[in-house]
Amino acid sequence: MQINIGIPEAERSAISEALRKLLADTYTLYQKTHSYHWNVTGPMFQTLHLLFMTQYTELWNAIDPIAERIRSLGYYAPVGGWEFAKYSSISEDKDVPKAEMMIRNLVEGNEAVIRTARLAYAPAEKGNDQATLDLLTQRLDIHEKTAWMLRSLLAE
């Protein structure tokens, strides 16, 4: 069935492509944060274990709205790990890092999501897509706050 939501097909395609990247970054950051929750050790264990749980839960809850926005625009969300890897700008860990490096990696991961979300603004604005713009604004607010909180743990 033809989609007629007031956003031309070319713009819907560009927005969906940008949202696929945001979804892939969000999903990769979710997995990284969840694995850090499981594997953190050291004197800050309890603090970081709970902080990472709060953060991975928020990320998990963000995944579905991003994927459903892609579907609302008439496109399919990524279907597997290979596709997330193709779109994500966040690298996976090869080993379990020390607690401080986990924090640094999560700062970098949240900043990557921020950059990806900012890149999605142009196609969403061009398509006059307020729903996507609202979603992007919400994600930026959360990731900027999360990055600030994580950076604060590294301050001396």
CSV table of C-alpha atoms in Angstrom, one decimal, residues 22-146:
chain,number,residue,atom,x,y,z
A,22,LEU,CA,21.2,5.7,15.3
A,23,LEU,CA,19.5,2.4,16.0
A,24,ALA,CA,22.8,0.5,15.4
A,25,ASP,CA,24.8,2.8,17.6
A,26,THR,CA,22.2,2.7,20.3
A,27,TYR,CA,22.0,-1.1,20.2
A,28,THR,CA,25.8,-1.5,20.2
A,29,LEU,CA,26.1,0.9,23.1
A,30,TYR,CA,23.3,-1.1,24.9
A,31,GLN,CA,25.3,-4.3,24.5
A,32,LYS,CA,28.5,-2.7,25.6
A,33,THR,CA,26.9,-1.2,28.7
A,34,HIS,CA,25.2,-4.4,29.6
A,35,SER,CA,28.4,-6.4,29.3
A,36,TYR,CA,30.2,-3.8,31.5
A,37,HIS,CA,27.4,-4.3,34.1
A,38,TRP,CA,28.1,-8.0,34.2
A,39,ASN,CA,31.9,-7.7,34.1
A,40,VAL,CA,32.9,-4.7,36.1
A,41,THR,CA,35.3,-5.3,39.1
A,42,GLY,CA,37.2,-3.2,41.5
A,43,PRO,CA,36.6,-0.6,44.3
A,44,MET,CA,33.8,1.1,42.4
A,45,PHE,CA,32.0,-2.2,41.6
A,46,GLN,CA,28.7,-1.5,43.4
A,47,THR,CA,28.5,2.1,42.1
A,48,LEU,CA,29.3,1.2,38.5
A,49,HIS,CA,27.3,-2.1,38.5
A,50,LEU,CA,24.1,-0.1,39.4
A,51,LEU,CA,25.0,2.9,37.1
A,52,PHE,CA,25.5,0.6,34.2
A,53,MET,CA,22.2,-1.2,34.9
A,54,THR,CA,20.4,2.2,34.9
A,55,GLN,CA,22.1,3.1,31.6
A,56,TYR,CA,21.6,-0.2,29.8
A,57,THR,CA,17.9,-0.2,30.8
A,58,GLU,CA,17.4,3.2,29.4
A,59,LEU,CA,19.2,2.2,26.2
A,60,TRP,CA,17.0,-1.0,25.9
A,61,ASN,CA,13.9,1.2,26.2
A,62,ALA,CA,15.2,3.5,23.5
A,63,ILE,CA,15.7,0.8,20.9
A,64,ASP,CA,12.1,0.1,20.2
A,65,PRO,CA,10.9,3.7,19.5
A,66,ILE,CA,13.8,4.2,17.1
A,67,ALA,CA,13.0,0.9,15.2
A,68,GLU,CA,9.3,1.7,15.2
A,69,ARG,CA,10.0,5.2,13.7
A,70,ILE,CA,11.9,3.5,10.9
A,71,ARG,CA,8.9,1.2,10.3
A,72,SER,CA,6.5,4.2,10.5
A,73,LEU,CA,8.4,5.7,7.6
A,74,GLY,CA,7.9,2.6,5.5
A,75,TYR,CA,11.3,0.9,5.9
A,76,TYR,CA,12.6,-2.1,7.7
A,77,ALA,CA,14.8,-1.8,10.8
A,78,PRO,CA,18.2,-3.7,10.8
A,79,VAL,CA,17.6,-7.4,11.1
A,80,GLY,CA,20.7,-8.8,12.7
A,81,GLY,CA,24.1,-8.3,14.2
A,82,TRP,CA,25.8,-8.1,10.8
A,83,GLU,CA,23.6,-5.2,9.9
A,84,PHE,CA,24.1,-3.4,13.2
A,85,ALA,CA,27.9,-3.8,12.7
A,86,LYS,CA,27.5,-2.4,9.2
A,87,TYR,CA,25.8,0.8,10.4
A,88,SER,CA,27.3,1.3,13.9
A,89,SER,CA,30.1,3.8,14.5
A,90,ILE,CA,30.8,2.2,17.9
A,91,SER,CA,33.4,-0.7,18.0
A,92,GLU,CA,32.9,-3.8,20.1
A,93,ASP,CA,35.4,-4.8,22.8
A,94,LYS,CA,37.7,-7.7,22.2
A,95,ASP,CA,38.5,-8.1,25.9
A,96,VAL,CA,37.0,-7.0,29.2
A,97,PRO,CA,38.5,-3.6,30.1
A,98,LYS,CA,39.3,-2.3,33.5
A,99,ALA,CA,36.6,-0.2,35.2
A,100,GLU,CA,38.1,3.2,34.4
A,101,MET,CA,38.4,2.1,30.7
A,102,MET,CA,34.8,1.0,30.8
A,103,ILE,CA,33.8,4.5,31.8
A,104,ARG,CA,36.0,6.1,29.1
A,105,ASN,CA,34.6,3.7,26.5
A,106,LEU,CA,31.0,4.6,27.5
A,107,VAL,CA,31.8,8.3,27.3
A,108,GLU,CA,33.1,7.7,23.8
A,109,GLY,CA,30.0,5.5,23.0
A,110,ASN,CA,27.5,8.1,24.2
A,111,GLU,CA,29.4,10.9,22.3
A,112,ALA,CA,29.2,8.7,19.1
A,113,VAL,CA,25.5,8.3,19.5
A,114,ILE,CA,25.2,12.1,20.0
A,115,ARG,CA,27.1,12.7,16.7
A,116,THR,CA,25.0,10.2,14.9
A,117,ALA,CA,21.8,11.7,16.2
A,118,ARG,CA,23.0,15.2,15.1
A,119,LEU,CA,23.6,13.9,11.6
A,120,ALA,CA,20.0,12.7,11.4
A,121,TYR,CA,18.7,16.2,12.0
A,122,ALA,CA,19.3,17.4,8.4
A,123,PRO,CA,17.3,14.7,6.6
A,124,ALA,CA,14.5,15.0,9.3
A,125,GLU,CA,14.3,18.8,8.9
A,126,LYS,CA,14.4,18.5,5.1
A,127,GLY,CA,11.4,16.1,5.3
A,128,ASN,CA,9.6,18.3,7.8
A,129,ASP,CA,9.5,15.2,10.0
A,130,GLN,CA,8.6,16.5,13.5
A,131,ALA,CA,8.2,13.0,15.0
A,132,THR,CA,11.8,12.1,14.1
A,133,LEU,CA,13.0,15.5,15.2
A,134,ASP,CA,11.3,15.0,18.6
A,135,LEU,CA,12.9,11.6,18.9
A,136,LEU,CA,16.3,12.9,18.1
A,137,THR,CA,16.0,15.8,20.6
A,138,GLN,CA,15.0,13.3,23.4
A,139,ARG,CA,18.0,11.0,22.5
A,140,LEU,CA,20.4,13.9,22.5
A,141,ASP,CA,19.3,15.1,25.9
A,142,ILE,CA,19.7,11.7,27.4
A,143,HIS,CA,23.1,10.9,25.8
A,144,GLU,CA,24.6,14.3,26.6
A,145,LYS,CA,23.6,14.0,30.2
A,146,THR,CA,24.9,10.4,30.4
